[in-house]
Amino acid sequence: MLFRIHTLTFAVAAVICAATNTISAQTAATPPTADHVSELITKAATTKNCDDCAAAMKVSREFARENAAAAVELSKSLCPSITKYPADVCNGYLDMQVPVMIASVSNPGFEQEDDKFICHSMFAMCPSPTVTASTIRFPRRRPRNPKKPVHSGKLVNIVHLSDWHVDELYEPGVEAACNKPICCRTYPSTNTTAPPRRAAATWGDYRCDTPIKLTQDLMKFIRKEIPNIDFAILTGDVPPHDTWLETRETVTPILEHSYSLIESFLGKGTNLYPAIGNHDSGPTNLFPTERSGGDLQWLYNNLAQDWSSWLSPRELASVRHNHGAYSTTPHRGFRIISLNTNFCYKDNLYLYSDLRDTDPNHLIHWLIRELQYAEDHKERVWLIGHVAPYQTDCLENWSDLYHQVIQRYSPHVVAEQFFGHSHTDEFVIYYGAGGNKTARNAIATAWTGPSVAPFTNINPGFRTYQVDTGSWNVFESVTYIANLDQAAVWDATGATPNWHVEYSAREAYGPSVPIAADKPLSAAWWHNVTVAFEANPANMTGPFQDFWKRRGKSSKLIPTCLGNTTCPAEMICTLRSAQGADACIVPGSGFKKRDEGEDVEDAGWNGVTTETRPWLTQNCGQFGM
């Protein structure tokens, strides 16, 4: 979400960061006691020192290898006091996650220098490591003068759904301001005799996931109001954020029900092309690699069944045997490639078993083969996924490899890219050789789809595109939202959500950066939009502040990006930074515990938050997203 939760990260600190200064405090022959480990973990929550974290990693790995069960129990004992989450949340999550982390750091592929890498990626206690990914040798050289795509002049409508996060256990009338990561449910520990401080509306709440009722109403609106839909995409995350409860048994029916619902509303002849999100696995975030061991075949088999109405037998075989990735051709000369980008996701603990494996499961090399085929056959390509390679949640080496691929095959092959995960409405610009961040050197745009889920503090929404059937470039982007702050009024009056156009990209930014009707919303145009953002970002009615409002889908609960802070400059820089190693924002660990007596209503769902830097795009995963 807008505030990154480090709850898992620091709860796993019982295993990963267990002895900040243990080396100097105790000899190697005397392993740390549980009391001493507890003391040092609590201290590490405020020291945030890279060398201390790396030292902790070294000692705690040995502690965990000697007694994995004790390490899990130690993590569980520390989690409630550090995170302020209740024991059931801590225990459920850590029982599923910590054993995988212990196995990863015990793998022969794990090396001592990886300690600082983990301290950077999971704790933000160490600086970003040097990118070690190799320079890719492509099957063919980039054409010297690649043919420019030709527009047909015919536009079709495409629907982009993302971060569906339906909660089938959503219960209207129950507590919407609870002490769990998500509310609007009756838990075994819920005091059902006490009146709720804020009762959950039937249509949803800003601190909860999506009620079934809201997903049904959304799809009714799409079917009624969006004419002539050619196809739709869903960029991942169908199950809710109950990550301490997510298992194979819980996520399987949710995936099946949601895809069946979407199919019933889209109707026959209108396909949905999905990508896998980090929440689509049970347990959440965990996607084994060929080197790490572990088996997720059940998920790929189930998704192949869920997607069988939209993909061919050959494509379904790819889903089953290519770790969820597939390539499909909705139209002649046009290809969609769906990537399982969880193999770059920093909270996929399997990835730490061998960080020399910069292309887990050979996904990048498979992508290159598909793009080379497309180039050879003069196809235009869309790339879709969940975790975006440009988000700081994606490991830098994988992001670098992907960046090389985009530079090689854009813009003559790759027409557009679409991702999700952040729940916000954003875009990112890719630049060509030399790295000059100018309109002339802008080669590709990546679109971050707004979430259907309101979790947390944002309005539910989706996006449509008008796309040319010759070039398959986007000529118009329109975001739709419903103002969830009116949910109680809808209930009281018997009304339905006020789905409406929040903004059109052409109408919103065209006055600042004029664009001809026969020109697409190109990467060069978007670069010039960011130039307009720079003109006067403090102007509350200017283009940057308008963008900032729309980024959170016009929610009144989003913090202001003040012009007298570093927020505007870092946000604009982020829109121009598609490569992970070029991140404009250095995430701070900034662990800030919610005080025991703090008002839950004011504190929201946060147990542990980062410093208040609302433009951070580290969003999904862990106890929260």
GROMACS .gro file of C-alpha atoms in nm, residues 7-454:
model
  448
    7THR     CA    1   0.587  -0.673   0.972
    8LEU     CA    2   0.696  -0.998   0.814
    9THR     CA    3   1.044  -0.867   0.762
   10PHE     CA    4   1.092  -0.782   1.123
   11ALA     CA    5   0.913  -1.082   1.262
   12VAL     CA    6   1.143  -1.302   1.055
   13ALA     CA    7   1.422  -1.103   1.218
   14ALA     CA    8   1.414  -1.366   1.487
   15VAL     CA    9   1.574  -1.588   1.226
   16ILE     CA   10   1.739  -1.341   0.993
   17CYS     CA   11   1.851  -1.054   1.211
   18ALA     CA   12   1.873  -1.224   1.546
   19ALA     CA   13   2.199  -1.097   1.684
   20THR     CA   14   2.288  -0.744   1.592
   21ASN     CA   15   2.607  -0.742   1.796
   22THR     CA   16   2.622  -1.105   1.896
   23ILE     CA   17   2.966  -1.167   1.752
   24SER     CA   18   3.124  -0.922   1.992
   25ALA     CA   19   2.891  -1.010   2.278
   26GLN     CA   20   2.936  -1.385   2.268
   27THR     CA   21   3.187  -1.629   2.129
   28ALA     CA   22   3.107  -1.861   1.840
   29ALA     CA   23   3.125  -2.152   2.081
   30THR     CA   24   2.845  -2.004   2.289
   31PRO     CA   25   2.532  -1.964   2.080
   32PRO     CA   26   2.308  -1.673   2.174
   33THR     CA   27   2.038  -1.739   2.427
   34ALA     CA   28   1.677  -1.666   2.347
   35ASP     CA   29   1.675  -1.377   2.593
   36HIS     CA   30   1.981  -1.221   2.435
   37VAL     CA   31   1.842  -1.267   2.085
   38SER     CA   32   1.516  -1.105   2.192
   39GLU     CA   33   1.704  -0.810   2.335
   40LEU     CA   34   1.908  -0.760   2.017
   41ILE     CA   35   1.610  -0.791   1.783
   42THR     CA   36   1.424  -0.525   1.975
   43LYS     CA   37   1.734  -0.306   1.961
   44ALA     CA   38   1.774  -0.363   1.587
   45ALA     CA   39   1.433  -0.209   1.532
   46THR     CA   40   1.592   0.128   1.602
   47THR     CA   41   1.962   0.091   1.510
   48LYS     CA   42   1.905   0.013   1.138
   49ASN     CA   43   2.279  -0.029   1.086
   50CYS     CA   44   2.403  -0.222   0.780
   51ASP     CA   45   2.707  -0.384   0.944
   52ASP     CA   46   2.504  -0.479   1.248
   53CYS     CA   47   2.239  -0.636   1.027
   54ALA     CA   48   2.499  -0.833   0.829
   55ALA     CA   49   2.659  -0.956   1.151
   56ALA     CA   50   2.317  -1.058   1.273
   57MET     CA   51   2.256  -1.253   0.956
   58LYS     CA   52   2.575  -1.452   0.996
   59VAL     CA   53   2.507  -1.558   1.353
   60SER     CA   54   2.133  -1.609   1.320
   61ARG     CA   55   2.177  -1.838   1.020
   62GLU     CA   56   2.383  -2.070   1.237
   63PHE     CA   57   2.122  -2.045   1.512
   64ALA     CA   58   1.844  -2.139   1.270
   65ARG     CA   59   2.040  -2.424   1.110
   66GLU     CA   60   2.097  -2.581   1.448
   67ASN     CA   61   1.733  -2.567   1.551
   68ALA     CA   62   1.483  -2.449   1.293
   69ALA     CA   63   1.184  -2.520   1.516
   70ALA     CA   64   1.331  -2.305   1.795
   71ALA     CA   65   1.391  -2.024   1.546
   72VAL     CA   66   1.027  -2.033   1.435
   73GLU     CA   67   0.905  -2.028   1.793
   74LEU     CA   68   1.140  -1.743   1.881
   75SER     CA   69   1.007  -1.541   1.586
   76LYS     CA   70   0.652  -1.604   1.702
   77SER     CA   71   0.728  -1.499   2.057
   78LEU     CA   72   0.882  -1.169   1.944
   79CYS     CA   73   0.637  -1.075   1.670
   80PRO     CA   74   0.346  -0.939   1.880
   81SER     CA   75   0.563  -0.704   2.086
   82ILE     CA   76   0.749  -0.571   1.782
   83THR     CA   77   0.462  -0.544   1.535
   84LYS     CA   78   0.167  -0.493   1.771
   85TYR     CA   79  -0.025  -0.753   1.572
   86PRO     CA   80  -0.208  -1.021   1.772
   87ALA     CA   81  -0.047  -1.359   1.822
   88ASP     CA   82  -0.280  -1.544   1.584
   89VAL     CA   83  -0.172  -1.321   1.295
   90CYS     CA   84   0.196  -1.358   1.381
   91ASN     CA   85   0.178  -1.732   1.435
   92GLY     CA   86  -0.015  -1.810   1.120
   93TYR     CA   87   0.212  -1.609   0.896
   94LEU     CA   88   0.542  -1.712   1.050
   95ASP     CA   89   0.454  -2.082   1.052
   96MET     CA   90   0.430  -2.062   0.673
   97GLN     CA   91   0.710  -1.817   0.593
   98VAL     CA   92   1.000  -1.873   0.835
   99PRO     CA   93   1.073  -2.236   0.739
  100VAL     CA   94   1.114  -2.126   0.375
  101MET     CA   95   1.354  -1.851   0.477
  102ILE     CA   96   1.557  -2.090   0.691
  103ALA     CA   97   1.577  -2.336   0.403
  104SER     CA   98   1.686  -2.059   0.167
  105VAL     CA   99   1.971  -1.930   0.382
  106SER     CA  100   2.077  -2.291   0.446
  107ASN     CA  101   2.095  -2.367   0.073
  108PRO     CA  102   2.446  -2.430  -0.069
  109GLY     CA  103   2.381  -2.148  -0.316
  110PHE     CA  104   2.352  -1.894  -0.034
  111GLU     CA  105   2.679  -1.710   0.025
  112GLN     CA  106   2.793  -1.494   0.312
  113GLU     CA  107   2.793  -1.172   0.107
  114ASP     CA  108   2.422  -1.230   0.051
  115ASP     CA  109   2.364  -1.115   0.409
  116LYS     CA  110   2.392  -0.751   0.309
  117PHE     CA  111   2.172  -0.812   0.005
  118ILE     CA  112   1.894  -0.934   0.233
  119CYS     CA  113   1.957  -0.647   0.473
  120HIS     CA  114   1.903  -0.415   0.177
  121SER     CA  115   1.607  -0.580   0.006
  122MET     CA  116   1.408  -0.683   0.312
  123PHE     CA  117   1.517  -0.438   0.579
  124ALA     CA  118   1.647  -0.135   0.384
  125MET     CA  119   1.935  -0.127   0.630
  126CYS     CA  120   2.207  -0.156   0.365
  127PRO     CA  121   2.263   0.043   0.045
  128SER     CA  122   2.155  -0.094  -0.289
  129PRO     CA  123   2.404  -0.357  -0.407
  130THR     CA  124   2.590  -0.336  -0.735
  131VAL     CA  125   2.400  -0.496  -1.021
  132THR     CA  126   2.575  -0.819  -1.116
  133ALA     CA  127   2.342  -0.934  -1.393
  134SER     CA  128   2.534  -1.002  -1.713
  135THR     CA  129   2.488  -0.827  -2.045
  136ILE     CA  130   2.243  -1.032  -2.248
  137ARG     CA  131   2.353  -1.181  -2.580
  138PHE     CA  132   2.040  -1.166  -2.790
  139PRO     CA  133   1.965  -1.417  -3.070
  140ARG     CA  134   1.990  -1.138  -3.329
  141ARG     CA  135   2.116  -0.784  -3.328
  142ARG     CA  136   1.863  -0.508  -3.308
  143PRO     CA  137   1.763  -0.401  -3.662
  144ARG     CA  138   1.952  -0.090  -3.767
  145ASN     CA  139   1.640   0.085  -3.890
  146PRO     CA  140   1.342  -0.108  -3.754
  147LYS     CA  141   1.015  -0.045  -3.930
  148LYS     CA  142   0.786   0.189  -3.740
  149PRO     CA  143   0.445   0.051  -3.645
  150VAL     CA  144   0.159   0.155  -3.871
  151HIS     CA  145  -0.167   0.272  -3.719
  152SER     CA  146  -0.485   0.130  -3.874
  153GLY     CA  147  -0.708   0.415  -3.760
  154LYS     CA  148  -0.949   0.166  -3.598
  155LEU     CA  149  -0.975   0.182  -3.219
  156VAL     CA  150  -1.107  -0.090  -2.988
  157ASN     CA  151  -1.183  -0.086  -2.615
  158ILE     CA  152  -0.971  -0.285  -2.371
  159VAL     CA  153  -1.049  -0.323  -1.998
  160HIS     CA  154  -0.766  -0.336  -1.743
  161LEU     CA  155  -0.849  -0.489  -1.404
  162SER     CA  156  -0.590  -0.525  -1.131
  163ASP     CA  157  -0.559  -0.628  -0.766
  164TRP     CA  158  -0.908  -0.772  -0.741
  165HIS     CA  159  -0.858  -0.890  -0.380
  166VAL     CA  160  -1.209  -1.021  -0.322
  167ASP     CA  161  -1.289  -1.114   0.037
  168GLU     CA  162  -1.549  -1.388   0.038
  169LEU     CA  163  -1.569  -1.361   0.418
  170TYR     CA  164  -1.649  -0.988   0.414
  171GLU     CA  165  -1.929  -0.924   0.662
  172PRO     CA  166  -2.129  -0.599   0.659
  173GLY     CA  167  -2.191  -0.441   0.996
  174VAL     CA  168  -1.886  -0.580   1.174
  175GLU     CA  169  -1.578  -0.388   1.291
  176ALA     CA  170  -1.401  -0.198   1.014
  177ALA     CA  171  -1.132  -0.055   1.247
  178CYS     CA  172  -0.981  -0.369   1.398
  179ASN     CA  173  -0.631  -0.474   1.503
  180LYS     CA  174  -0.585  -0.723   1.217
  181PRO     CA  175  -0.419  -0.651   0.882
  182ILE     CA  176  -0.766  -0.656   0.723
  183CYS     CA  177  -1.097  -0.594   0.894
  184CYS     CA  178  -1.467  -0.630   0.807
  185ARG     CA  179  -1.469  -0.993   0.920
  186THR     CA  180  -1.568  -1.183   1.229
  187TYR     CA  181  -1.257  -1.357   1.361
  188PRO     CA  182  -1.254  -1.616   1.642
  189SER     CA  183  -1.107  -1.348   1.867
  190THR     CA  184  -1.367  -1.084   1.773
  191ASN     CA  185  -1.574  -0.952   2.060
  192THR     CA  186  -1.916  -0.987   1.900
  193THR     CA  187  -2.095  -0.842   2.204
  194ALA     CA  188  -1.931  -0.500   2.170
  195PRO     CA  189  -2.076  -0.258   1.915
  196PRO     CA  190  -1.834  -0.181   1.630
  197ARG     CA  191  -1.651   0.149   1.644
  198ARG     CA  192  -1.718   0.179   1.271
  199ALA     CA  193  -1.949  -0.070   1.108
  200ALA     CA  194  -1.848  -0.205   0.767
  201ALA     CA  195  -2.079  -0.089   0.489
  202THR     CA  196  -2.220  -0.351   0.253
  203TRP     CA  197  -2.024  -0.200  -0.038
  204GLY     CA  198  -1.685  -0.198   0.129
  205ASP     CA  199  -1.449  -0.002   0.352
  206TYR     CA  200  -1.113   0.169   0.304
  207ARG     CA  201  -0.944  -0.071   0.547
  208CYS     CA  202  -1.085  -0.387   0.400
  209ASP     CA  203  -1.074  -0.592   0.085
  210THR     CA  204  -1.340  -0.609  -0.185
  211PRO     CA  205  -1.684  -0.748  -0.099
  212ILE     CA  206  -1.829  -0.991  -0.352
  213LYS     CA  207  -2.117  -0.748  -0.389
  214LEU     CA  208  -1.881  -0.476  -0.510
  215THR     CA  209  -1.709  -0.701  -0.767
  216GLN     CA  210  -2.048  -0.800  -0.908
  217ASP     CA  211  -2.160  -0.439  -0.934
  218LEU     CA  212  -1.831  -0.342  -1.100
  219MET     CA  213  -1.873  -0.609  -1.365
  220LYS     CA  214  -2.237  -0.507  -1.422
  221PHE     CA  215  -2.119  -0.152  -1.482
  222ILE     CA  216  -1.847  -0.262  -1.723
  223ARG     CA  217  -2.088  -0.477  -1.923
  224LYS     CA  218  -2.344  -0.196  -1.942
  225GLU     CA  219  -2.124   0.111  -1.992
  226ILE     CA  220  -1.811  -0.003  -2.180
  227PRO     CA  221  -1.919  -0.086  -2.536
  228ASN     CA  222  -1.750  -0.323  -2.777
  229ILE     CA  223  -1.485  -0.464  -2.541
  230ASP     CA  224  -1.230  -0.647  -2.752
  231PHE     CA  225  -1.070  -0.821  -2.454
  232ALA     CA  226  -0.968  -0.757  -2.093
  233ILE     CA  227  -0.652  -0.808  -1.887
  234LEU     CA  228  -0.618  -0.874  -1.514
  235THR     CA  229  -0.272  -0.801  -1.377
  236GLY     CA  230  -0.282  -1.028  -1.073
  237ASP     CA  231  -0.387  -1.065  -0.710
  238VAL     CA  232  -0.732  -1.220  -0.684
  239PRO     CA  233  -0.742  -1.344  -0.318
  240PRO     CA  234  -0.762  -1.111  -0.017
  241HIS     CA  235  -0.488  -0.989   0.219
  242ASP     CA  236  -0.546  -1.247   0.494
  243THR     CA  237  -0.189  -1.361   0.443
  244TRP     CA  238  -0.161  -1.538   0.777
  245LEU     CA  239  -0.447  -1.764   0.666
  246GLU     CA  240  -0.374  -1.810   0.294
  247THR     CA  241  -0.315  -2.170   0.195
  248ARG     CA  242  -0.374  -2.385  -0.110
  249GLU     CA  243  -0.714  -2.478   0.033
  250THR     CA  244  -0.824  -2.115   0.081
  251VAL     CA  245  -0.698  -1.954  -0.241
  252THR     CA  246  -0.805  -2.228  -0.485
  253PRO     CA  247  -1.184  -2.171  -0.459
  254ILE     CA  248  -1.141  -1.792  -0.455
  255LEU     CA  249  -0.948  -1.802  -0.782
  256GLU     CA  250  -1.206  -2.032  -0.938
  257HIS     CA  251  -1.505  -1.823  -0.822
  258SER     CA  252  -1.356  -1.491  -0.935
  259TYR     CA  253  -1.253  -1.604  -1.281
  260SER     CA  254  -1.594  -1.766  -1.325
  261LEU     CA  255  -1.765  -1.441  -1.223
  262ILE     CA  256  -1.559  -1.233  -1.466
  263GLU     CA  257  -1.625  -1.480  -1.746
  264SER     CA  258  -1.999  -1.470  -1.684
  265PHE     CA  259  -2.011  -1.092  -1.716
  266LEU     CA  260  -1.770  -1.057  -2.009
  267GLY     CA  261  -1.963  -1.322  -2.198
  268LYS     CA  262  -1.853  -1.557  -2.471
  269GLY     CA  263  -1.628  -1.405  -2.731
  270THR     CA  264  -1.466  -1.155  -2.491
  271ASN     CA  265  -1.151  -1.304  -2.346
  272LEU     CA  266  -0.970  -1.219  -2.025
  273TYR     CA  267  -0.590  -1.249  -2.024
  274PRO     CA  268  -0.464  -1.278  -1.664
  275ALA     CA  269  -0.124  -1.263  -1.496
  276ILE     CA  270  -0.027  -1.423  -1.164
  277GLY     CA  271  -0.006  -1.204  -0.854
  278ASN     CA  272   0.189  -1.262  -0.535
  279HIS     CA  273  -0.137  -1.331  -0.346
  280ASP     CA  274  -0.249  -1.594  -0.594
  281SER     CA  275  -0.033  -1.855  -0.422
  282GLY     CA  276  -0.098  -2.015  -0.087
  283PRO     CA  277   0.103  -1.939   0.123
  284THR     CA  278   0.127  -1.591  -0.019
  285ASN     CA  279   0.442  -1.467  -0.199
  286LEU     CA  280   0.608  -1.810  -0.214
  287PHE     CA  281   0.695  -1.923  -0.567
  288PRO     CA  282   0.963  -2.195  -0.572
  289THR     CA  283   1.237  -2.192  -0.833
  290GLU     CA  284   1.406  -2.485  -0.999
  291ARG     CA  285   1.714  -2.425  -0.785
  292SER     CA  286   1.538  -2.366  -0.454
  293GLY     CA  287   1.324  -2.677  -0.458
  294GLY     CA  288   0.959  -2.675  -0.360
  295ASP     CA  289   0.650  -2.748  -0.564
  296LEU     CA  290   0.374  -2.514  -0.682
  297GLN     CA  291   0.244  -2.731  -0.963
  298TRP     CA  292  -0.102  -2.742  -0.805
  299LEU     CA  293  -0.141  -2.367  -0.862
  300TYR     CA  294  -0.033  -2.375  -1.227
  301ASN     CA  295  -0.264  -2.671  -1.292
  302ASN     CA  296  -0.557  -2.496  -1.125
  303LEU     CA  297  -0.499  -2.170  -1.311
  304ALA     CA  298  -0.483  -2.357  -1.640
  305GLN     CA  299  -0.829  -2.491  -1.558
  306ASP     CA  300  -0.959  -2.150  -1.449
  307TRP     CA  301  -0.829  -1.988  -1.769
  308SER     CA  302  -0.933  -2.267  -2.005
  309SER     CA  303  -1.212  -2.062  -2.168
  310TRP     CA  304  -0.965  -1.798  -2.288
  311LEU     CA  305  -0.646  -1.981  -2.383
  312SER     CA  306  -0.569  -2.253  -2.637
  313PRO     CA  307  -0.453  -2.601  -2.533
  314ARG     CA  308  -0.096  -2.506  -2.627
  315GLU     CA  309  -0.112  -2.190  -2.417
  316LEU     CA  310  -0.264  -2.377  -2.122
  317ALA     CA  311   0.023  -2.624  -2.142
  318SER     CA  312   0.258  -2.328  -2.109
  319VAL     CA  313   0.073  -2.213  -1.795
  320ARG     CA  314   0.116  -2.560  -1.644
  321HIS     CA  315   0.476  -2.624  -1.746
  322ASN     CA  316   0.623  -2.271  -1.770
  323HIS     CA  317   0.550  -2.159  -1.413
  324GLY     CA  318   0.234  -1.973  -1.507
  325ALA     CA  319   0.375  -1.774  -1.800
  326TYR     CA  320   0.218  -1.795  -2.144
  327SER     CA  321   0.208  -1.624  -2.483
  328THR     CA  322  -0.114  -1.579  -2.681
  329THR     CA  323  -0.229  -1.413  -3.003
  330PRO     CA  324  -0.572  -1.246  -2.968
  331HIS     CA  325  -0.540  -1.110  -3.322
  332ARG     CA  326  -0.322  -1.177  -3.619
  333GLY     CA  327  -0.002  -0.978  -3.586
  334PHE     CA  328  -0.061  -0.910  -3.215
  335ARG     CA  329   0.072  -1.105  -2.917
  336ILE     CA  330   0.020  -1.082  -2.540
  337ILE     CA  331   0.295  -1.227  -2.320
  338SER     CA  332   0.195  -1.290  -1.957
  339LEU     CA  333   0.490  -1.305  -1.716
  340ASN     CA  334   0.505  -1.448  -1.365
  341THR     CA  335   0.705  -1.161  -1.220
  342ASN     CA  336   0.691  -1.312  -0.872
  343PHE     CA  337   1.030  -1.451  -0.972
  344CYS     CA  338   1.170  -1.105  -0.915
  345TYR     CA  339   0.961  -1.024  -0.606
  346LYS     CA  340   1.170  -0.946  -0.299
  347ASP     CA  341   0.920  -1.111  -0.062
  348ASN     CA  342   0.940  -1.440  -0.250
  349LEU     CA  343   1.171  -1.596   0.007
  350TYR     CA  344   1.268  -1.880  -0.226
  351LEU     CA  345   1.474  -1.633  -0.430
  352TYR     CA  346   1.731  -1.593  -0.151
  353SER     CA  347   1.843  -1.954  -0.181
  354ASP     CA  348   2.069  -1.858  -0.472
  355LEU     CA  349   2.104  -1.493  -0.565
  356ARG     CA  350   2.351  -1.581  -0.841
  357ASP     CA  351   2.047  -1.714  -1.024
  358THR     CA  352   1.948  -1.378  -1.173
  359ASP     CA  353   1.693  -1.537  -1.408
  360PRO     CA  354   1.496  -1.783  -1.194
  361ASN     CA  355   1.323  -2.051  -1.399
  362HIS     CA  356   1.468  -1.891  -1.716
  363LEU     CA  357   1.174  -1.653  -1.748
  364ILE     CA  358   1.378  -1.375  -1.910
  365HIS     CA  359   1.528  -1.611  -2.164
  366TRP     CA  360   1.185  -1.749  -2.248
  367LEU     CA  361   1.063  -1.391  -2.292
  368ILE     CA  362   1.350  -1.320  -2.532
  369ARG     CA  363   1.258  -1.622  -2.744
  370GLU     CA  364   0.897  -1.504  -2.763
  371LEU     CA  365   0.997  -1.148  -2.856
  372GLN     CA  366   1.246  -1.268  -3.113
  373TYR     CA  367   0.973  -1.476  -3.275
  374ALA     CA  368   0.748  -1.170  -3.272
  375GLU     CA  369   1.018  -0.956  -3.433
  376ASP     CA  370   1.087  -1.218  -3.699
  377HIS     CA  371   0.714  -1.240  -3.779
  378LYS     CA  372   0.646  -0.866  -3.756
  379GLU     CA  373   0.413  -0.897  -3.456
  380ARG     CA  374   0.329  -0.627  -3.205
  381VAL     CA  375   0.347  -0.731  -2.840
  382TRP     CA  376   0.195  -0.640  -2.505
  383LEU     CA  377   0.372  -0.754  -2.188
  384ILE     CA  378   0.160  -0.805  -1.876
  385GLY     CA  379   0.253  -0.904  -1.520
  386HIS     CA  380   0.184  -0.825  -1.157
  387VAL     CA  381   0.495  -0.703  -0.972
  388ALA     CA  382   0.639  -0.442  -1.206
  389PRO     CA  383   1.010  -0.460  -1.295
  390TYR     CA  384   1.032  -0.086  -1.225
  391GLN     CA  385   0.892  -0.110  -0.873
  392THR     CA  386   1.139  -0.132  -0.586
  393ASP     CA  387   0.976  -0.462  -0.489
  394CYS     CA  388   1.155  -0.623  -0.787
  395LEU     CA  389   1.513  -0.739  -0.727
  396GLU     CA  390   1.764  -0.519  -0.907
  397ASN     CA  391   1.935  -0.791  -1.114
  398TRP     CA  392   1.609  -0.915  -1.265
  399SER     CA  393   1.498  -0.557  -1.326
  400ASP     CA  394   1.826  -0.493  -1.509
  401LEU     CA  395   1.780  -0.796  -1.736
  402TYR     CA  396   1.423  -0.695  -1.815
  403HIS     CA  397   1.541  -0.341  -1.889
  404GLN     CA  398   1.791  -0.477  -2.141
  405VAL     CA  399   1.511  -0.671  -2.309
  406ILE     CA  400   1.289  -0.363  -2.337
  407GLN     CA  401   1.571  -0.158  -2.486
  408ARG     CA  402   1.640  -0.431  -2.742
  409TYR     CA  403   1.279  -0.485  -2.856
  410SER     CA  404   1.118  -0.141  -2.813
  411PRO     CA  405   0.939   0.035  -2.965
  412HIS     CA  406   0.925  -0.167  -3.286
  413VAL     CA  407   0.809  -0.493  -3.118
  414VAL     CA  408   0.691  -0.410  -2.766
  415ALA     CA  409   0.392  -0.181  -2.804
  416GLU     CA  410   0.283  -0.148  -2.439
  417GLN     CA  411   0.339  -0.296  -2.092
  418PHE     CA  412   0.084  -0.340  -1.812
  419PHE     CA  413   0.139  -0.427  -1.445
  420GLY     CA  414  -0.032  -0.391  -1.106
  421HIS     CA  415   0.068  -0.457  -0.744
  422SER     CA  416   0.091  -0.101  -0.613
  423HIS     CA  417  -0.287  -0.039  -0.615
  424THR     CA  418  -0.210   0.312  -0.741
  425ASP     CA  419  -0.270   0.469  -1.082
  426GLU     CA  420   0.073   0.531  -1.233
  427PHE     CA  421   0.296   0.501  -1.537
  428VAL     CA  422   0.670   0.464  -1.595
  429ILE     CA  423   0.883   0.559  -1.894
  430TYR     CA  424   1.162   0.348  -2.045
  431TYR     CA  425   1.450   0.518  -2.227
  432GLY     CA  426   1.684   0.396  -2.498
  433ALA     CA  427   2.059   0.354  -2.521
  434GLY     CA  428   2.271   0.604  -2.334
  435GLY     CA  429   2.016   0.655  -2.062
  436ASN     CA  430   1.932   1.011  -2.162
  437LYS     CA  431   1.596   1.085  -2.006
  438THR     CA  432   1.451   1.299  -2.281
  439ALA     CA  433   1.141   1.281  -2.496
  440ARG     CA  434   1.357   1.198  -2.796
  441ASN     CA  435   1.506   0.897  -2.616
  442ALA     CA  436   1.179   0.769  -2.461
  443ILE     CA  437   1.103   0.428  -2.613
  444ALA     CA  438   0.832   0.259  -2.405
  445THR     CA  439   0.558   0.317  -2.150
  446ALA     CA  440   0.457   0.082  -1.869
  447TRP     CA  441   0.110   0.129  -1.718
  448THR     CA  442   0.034   0.047  -1.354
  449GLY     CA  443  -0.332  -0.049  -1.327
  450PRO     CA  444  -0.541   0.096  -1.043
  451SER     CA  445  -0.676  -0.163  -0.801
  452VAL     CA  446  -1.031  -0.287  -0.775
  453ALA     CA  447  -0.968  -0.326  -0.402
  454PRO     CA  448  -1.001  -0.021  -0.176
   0.00000   0.00000   0.00000
